[in-house]
Amino acid sequence: NGDVRVNGIKENGTDAEEVKTPFLIGVAGGTASGKSTVCKRIMEQLGQADMDHTQRQVVCISQDSFYRELTEAEKAKAKKGLFNFDHPDAFNEKLMYDTLQSILAGKIVEIPSYDYRSNSRDFENKLTIYPADVVLFEGILVFYFPAIRDLFHMKLFVDTDSDTRLARRVPRDINERGRDLDQVLTQYMTFVKPAFEEFCSPTKKFADVIIPRGADNTVAIDLIVHHIGEILRPGGCTANAAPIIQLKRRDRE
Ligand code: ADP
Ligand code: C5P
Ligand code: MG
């Protein structure tokens, strides 16, 4: 049923595999700062991008999967770019917290992807997260909610200037998210920019590492990849990680 037992409890008297609670990395930053791209680079450089889940040691999930369901009235607003998707209230904080707790407990969790065209969670395309050694959780407000912020063992903030972010967001939203130019610009000026200043930017102070220029910053990405590589190394040390939990992972056996 996907549960794993904690504290090294043995099954049938056989040895429990000794593994650690996943090392959870939060990746925050403004819209189009390069969070998703930075996470992709980290996975690629660790040779994890195309790996089978049974072998995979690093996984990445997005905060978008935790947008709350909209009412019919909100859906109508969202279609016109008049719903505030950049406000903390747009997210299901409890679901996000509970899911991260399950991941930290080594459980298998299923996470819907997000469909920007319908502004809703896409349960047809679920991502199954198997226990991994490192979990990246990326999104604009991953450091906003204190209880969630406290779950991370490492916090990265992708810091790309606003002009660059807008210049990247416009073509991305038109080409990949089914929006038109007017809608993207209206939404940006009405909600995205003010919410960035009020809710996202102030969370930069919680970061352990700030990555200026996002994915262009190959030096910063190399340093982070090196650090994660150390954690993944057999016998590797998770230094300041949460108390080590012994987990038995049935799915790897
Ligand atoms: P975020 O996840 O923070 O919103 P993305 O990684 O999706 O940001 O990047 C936003 C857009 O900018 C995407 O279309 C992406 O391909 C592009 N992009 C990201 N980083 C760079 C970069 N360093 N140079 C050029 N384009 C980039
Ligand atoms: O990938 P990125 O960090 O840009 O994703 C977050 C952004 O997605 C937010 O700034 C929000 O305005 C936008 N969004 C949207 N429509 C949705 C959900 C989120 O435009 N349905
Ligand atoms: Mg993204």
Coordinates of C-alpha atoms and ligand atoms in Angstrom, one line a residue:
N1 CA 0.0 0.0 0.0
G2 CA 3.0 2.2 -0.4
D3 CA 3.6 2.6 3.3
V4 CA 7.0 2.1 4.6
R5 CA 7.8 1.5 8.2
V6 CA 9.9 3.9 10.2
N7 CA 12.6 3.4 12.8
G8 CA 14.1 0.4 11.2
I9 CA 11.4 -2.1 12.2
K10 CA 12.2 -5.4 10.5
E11 CA 9.9 -7.3 8.3
N12 CA 9.9 -11.2 8.7
G13 CA 12.9 -10.9 10.8
T14 CA 15.0 -9.8 7.9
D15 CA 17.3 -6.8 7.8
A16 CA 15.7 -3.4 7.3
E17 CA 17.5 -1.4 4.6
E18 CA 19.0 1.6 6.3
V19 CA 18.1 4.8 4.5
K20 CA 17.6 8.4 5.5
T21 CA 14.6 10.6 5.5
P22 CA 14.6 12.4 2.1
F23 CA 16.6 15.6 2.0
L24 CA 14.0 18.2 1.1
I25 CA 15.1 21.2 -0.9
G26 CA 12.8 24.2 -1.4
V27 CA 13.3 26.3 -4.5
A28 CA 11.5 29.7 -4.5
G29 CA 11.7 32.8 -6.7
G30 CA 9.5 35.0 -8.7
T31 CA 7.5 33.9 -11.7
A32 CA 9.8 33.0 -14.7
S33 CA 12.9 33.4 -12.6
G34 CA 14.0 30.0 -13.8
K35 CA 13.0 27.8 -10.9
S36 CA 11.8 24.9 -13.1
T37 CA 14.8 25.3 -15.3
V38 CA 17.2 25.3 -12.4
C39 CA 15.6 22.1 -11.0
K40 CA 15.8 20.5 -14.4
R41 CA 19.5 21.4 -14.7
I42 CA 20.2 20.0 -11.2
M43 CA 18.4 16.7 -12.1
E44 CA 20.3 16.5 -15.5
Q45 CA 23.7 17.1 -13.9
L46 CA 23.0 14.5 -11.3
G47 CA 22.2 12.1 -14.2
Q48 CA 18.7 11.7 -12.8
A49 CA 16.5 13.3 -15.5
D50 CA 15.7 10.2 -17.5
M51 CA 16.1 7.6 -14.8
D52 CA 13.5 4.9 -13.9
H53 CA 11.7 5.6 -10.7
T54 CA 13.2 2.5 -9.0
Q55 CA 16.7 3.9 -9.6
R56 CA 15.9 7.5 -9.1
Q57 CA 17.4 9.3 -6.2
V58 CA 16.2 12.8 -6.9
V59 CA 12.7 14.0 -7.8
C60 CA 11.2 17.4 -8.4
I61 CA 7.7 18.5 -7.6
S62 CA 6.0 21.8 -8.3
Q63 CA 3.9 23.9 -6.0
D64 CA 1.4 24.4 -9.0
S65 CA 0.1 20.9 -8.2
F66 CA -1.3 22.4 -5.0
Y67 CA -3.5 25.2 -6.4
R68 CA -6.9 24.8 -4.8
E69 CA -9.9 23.9 -6.8
L70 CA -11.7 27.0 -8.1
T71 CA -15.4 27.7 -7.8
E72 CA -17.4 28.3 -11.0
A73 CA -17.3 32.0 -10.5
E74 CA -13.5 31.9 -9.9
K75 CA -13.0 29.8 -13.0
A76 CA -14.8 32.4 -15.1
K77 CA -12.5 35.1 -13.7
A78 CA -9.4 32.9 -14.3
K79 CA -10.3 32.5 -18.0
K80 CA -10.1 36.3 -18.4
G81 CA -6.9 36.6 -16.4
L82 CA -8.8 38.2 -13.5
F83 CA -8.1 35.6 -10.8
N84 CA -5.1 36.1 -8.5
F85 CA -3.0 33.0 -8.7
D86 CA -0.1 34.7 -7.0
H87 CA -1.8 35.2 -3.7
P88 CA -1.2 32.6 -0.9
D89 CA -4.9 32.0 -0.6
A90 CA -4.9 30.4 -4.1
F91 CA -3.0 27.4 -2.7
N92 CA -4.2 24.5 -0.6
E93 CA -1.7 24.9 2.2
K94 CA -2.9 21.9 4.2
L95 CA -2.6 19.5 1.2
M96 CA 0.8 20.8 0.5
Y97 CA 1.9 20.4 4.1
D98 CA 0.4 16.9 4.4
T99 CA 2.0 15.8 1.1
L100 CA 5.4 17.0 2.1
Q101 CA 5.1 15.3 5.5
S102 CA 4.2 12.0 3.7
I103 CA 7.2 12.4 1.4
L104 CA 9.4 13.0 4.4
A105 CA 8.0 9.8 6.1
G106 CA 9.1 7.9 3.0
K107 CA 5.6 7.2 1.7
I108 CA 4.6 6.9 -2.0
V109 CA 2.5 9.9 -2.9
E110 CA 0.5 10.7 -6.1
I111 CA 0.5 14.3 -7.2
P112 CA -1.7 15.6 -10.1
S113 CA 0.1 17.7 -12.6
Y114 CA -1.3 21.2 -13.3
D115 CA -3.1 22.3 -16.4
Y116 CA -2.7 26.0 -17.1
R117 CA -5.1 25.9 -19.9
S118 CA -8.0 24.9 -17.7
N119 CA -6.6 26.4 -14.5
S120 CA -7.1 23.2 -12.7
R121 CA -5.3 20.2 -11.3
D122 CA -5.0 17.4 -13.9
F123 CA -5.7 14.1 -12.3
E124 CA -5.4 12.3 -15.6
N125 CA -1.7 13.0 -15.5
K126 CA -0.5 12.2 -12.0
L127 CA 3.0 12.1 -11.0
T128 CA 3.9 9.2 -8.6
I129 CA 6.6 10.2 -6.2
Y130 CA 8.5 7.2 -4.9
P131 CA 10.8 7.5 -1.9
A132 CA 13.8 9.4 -3.1
D133 CA 17.0 10.6 -1.4
V134 CA 16.5 14.2 -2.5
V135 CA 13.2 15.9 -3.2
L136 CA 13.1 19.4 -4.9
F137 CA 9.9 21.4 -4.3
E138 CA 9.7 24.5 -6.4
G139 CA 7.3 27.4 -6.6
I140 CA 6.7 31.1 -6.1
L141 CA 5.5 30.8 -2.5
V142 CA 7.2 27.6 -1.1
F143 CA 8.8 29.7 1.7
Y144 CA 5.7 31.7 2.5
F145 CA 3.9 29.4 4.8
P146 CA 5.9 29.0 8.0
A147 CA 5.0 25.4 8.7
I148 CA 6.0 24.4 5.2
R149 CA 9.1 26.5 5.2
D150 CA 10.3 24.7 8.3
L151 CA 10.2 21.3 6.6
F152 CA 13.1 22.2 4.2
H153 CA 16.6 21.0 4.9
M154 CA 17.9 23.5 2.3
K155 CA 16.3 26.6 0.8
L156 CA 17.3 28.1 -2.6
F157 CA 15.9 31.4 -4.0
V158 CA 16.3 32.0 -7.7
D159 CA 16.8 35.7 -8.1
T160 CA 16.3 37.0 -11.6
D161 CA 15.5 40.6 -12.3
S162 CA 11.9 41.6 -13.0
D163 CA 12.4 42.8 -16.6
T164 CA 14.0 39.5 -17.5
R165 CA 11.3 37.6 -15.8
L166 CA 8.5 39.5 -17.6
A167 CA 10.3 39.1 -20.9
R168 CA 10.4 35.3 -20.3
R169 CA 6.9 35.0 -18.9
V170 CA 5.1 36.6 -21.8
P171 CA 6.3 34.2 -24.6
R172 CA 6.1 31.2 -22.2
D173 CA 2.5 31.9 -21.2
I174 CA 1.5 32.6 -24.8
N175 CA 3.3 29.5 -26.3
E176 CA 2.9 27.0 -23.4
R177 CA 0.1 28.1 -21.3
G178 CA -2.5 29.1 -23.9
R179 CA -2.8 32.8 -23.0
D180 CA -3.0 35.9 -25.2
L181 CA -0.8 38.9 -24.9
D182 CA -3.4 41.2 -23.4
Q183 CA -4.4 38.7 -20.7
V184 CA -0.8 38.0 -19.7
L185 CA 0.1 41.7 -19.4
T186 CA -3.2 42.6 -17.5
Q187 CA -2.7 39.6 -15.1
Y188 CA 0.9 40.6 -14.6
M189 CA 0.2 44.2 -13.7
T190 CA -2.9 43.5 -11.6
F191 CA -1.8 40.5 -9.7
V192 CA 1.6 39.0 -10.4
K193 CA 3.8 42.0 -9.8
P194 CA 2.1 43.3 -6.7
A195 CA 1.9 39.8 -5.2
F196 CA 5.6 39.2 -5.9
E197 CA 6.5 42.3 -4.0
E198 CA 4.1 41.5 -1.1
F199 CA 4.4 37.8 -0.7
C200 CA 7.3 36.3 -2.7
S201 CA 10.2 38.7 -2.6
P202 CA 10.1 39.0 1.3
T203 CA 10.8 35.3 1.5
K204 CA 14.2 35.7 0.0
K205 CA 15.5 36.3 3.5
F206 CA 14.7 32.7 4.4
A207 CA 17.0 31.3 1.7
D208 CA 20.2 29.5 2.5
V209 CA 21.5 30.1 -1.0
I210 CA 20.4 32.8 -3.4
I211 CA 21.0 32.0 -7.1
P212 CA 21.4 35.3 -9.1
R213 CA 20.5 35.0 -12.8
G214 CA 18.9 31.6 -12.4
A215 CA 19.9 28.9 -14.8
D216 CA 22.6 31.1 -16.4
N217 CA 24.5 30.8 -13.1
T218 CA 26.3 27.6 -13.9
V219 CA 28.7 28.1 -11.0
A220 CA 25.9 28.2 -8.4
I221 CA 24.3 25.2 -10.0
D222 CA 27.6 23.3 -10.0
L223 CA 28.1 24.0 -6.3
I224 CA 24.6 22.9 -5.4
V225 CA 24.9 19.7 -7.5
H226 CA 28.2 19.0 -5.8
H227 CA 26.6 19.3 -2.4
I228 CA 23.7 17.1 -3.4
G229 CA 26.2 14.6 -4.9
E230 CA 27.8 14.4 -1.4
I231 CA 24.4 13.7 0.2
L232 CA 23.7 10.9 -2.3
R233 CA 27.2 9.3 -1.9
P234 CA 26.9 6.0 -0.1
G235 CA 27.5 6.9 3.5
G236 CA 27.0 10.5 2.6
C237 CA 26.2 12.9 5.3
T238 CA 23.1 15.0 5.4
A239 CA 24.8 17.3 7.9
N240 CA 22.0 19.4 9.2
A241 CA 19.2 17.3 8.0
A242 CA 16.3 16.4 10.2
P243 CA 16.7 13.5 12.6
I244 CA 17.7 10.5 10.6
I245 CA 14.8 8.0 10.2
Q246 CA 15.5 4.5 9.3
L247 CA 13.2 3.5 6.5
K248 CA 12.6 0.3 4.8
R249 CA 11.6 0.8 1.1
R250 CA 9.6 -2.1 -0.2
D251 CA 9.6 -0.6 -3.7
R252 CA 13.3 -0.9 -4.1
E253 CA 13.5 -4.5 -3.1
Ligands
ADP1 P1 9.9 29.5 -13.4 O1 9.7 28.0 -13.2 O2 10.7 30.2 -12.3 O3 8.6 30.2 -13.7 P2 11.1 28.7 -15.9 O4 12.2 27.8 -15.6 O5 9.8 28.1 -16.4 O6 10.8 29.7 -14.7 O7 11.6 29.8 -17.0 C1 10.7 30.7 -17.5 C2 10.9 30.8 -19.1 O8 12.2 31.3 -19.3 C3 10.8 29.4 -19.7 O9 10.2 29.5 -21.0 C4 12.3 29.0 -19.8 O10 12.5 28.1 -20.9 C5 13.0 30.3 -20.0 N1 14.3 30.4 -19.4 C6 14.6 30.0 -18.1 N2 15.9 30.3 -17.8 C7 16.4 30.8 -18.9 C8 17.7 31.3 -19.3 N3 18.7 31.2 -18.4 N4 17.9 31.8 -20.5 C9 16.9 31.8 -21.4 N5 15.6 31.4 -21.1 C10 15.4 30.9 -19.9
C5P2 O1 6.2 28.7 -13.2 P1 5.8 29.9 -12.4 O2 6.6 30.1 -11.2 O3 5.8 31.1 -13.3 O4 4.3 29.6 -12.0 C1 3.6 30.5 -11.2 C2 2.8 31.5 -12.0 O5 1.8 30.8 -12.7 C3 2.2 32.5 -11.1 O6 2.8 33.8 -11.2 C4 0.7 32.6 -11.6 O7 0.4 33.9 -12.0 C5 0.7 31.7 -12.8 N1 -0.5 30.9 -13.0 C6 -1.4 31.2 -14.0 N2 -2.5 30.5 -14.2 C7 -2.8 29.5 -13.3 C8 -1.9 29.2 -12.3 C9 -0.8 29.9 -12.1 O8 -1.1 32.1 -14.8 N3 -3.9 28.8 -13.5
MG3 MG 7.9 26.9 -13.2

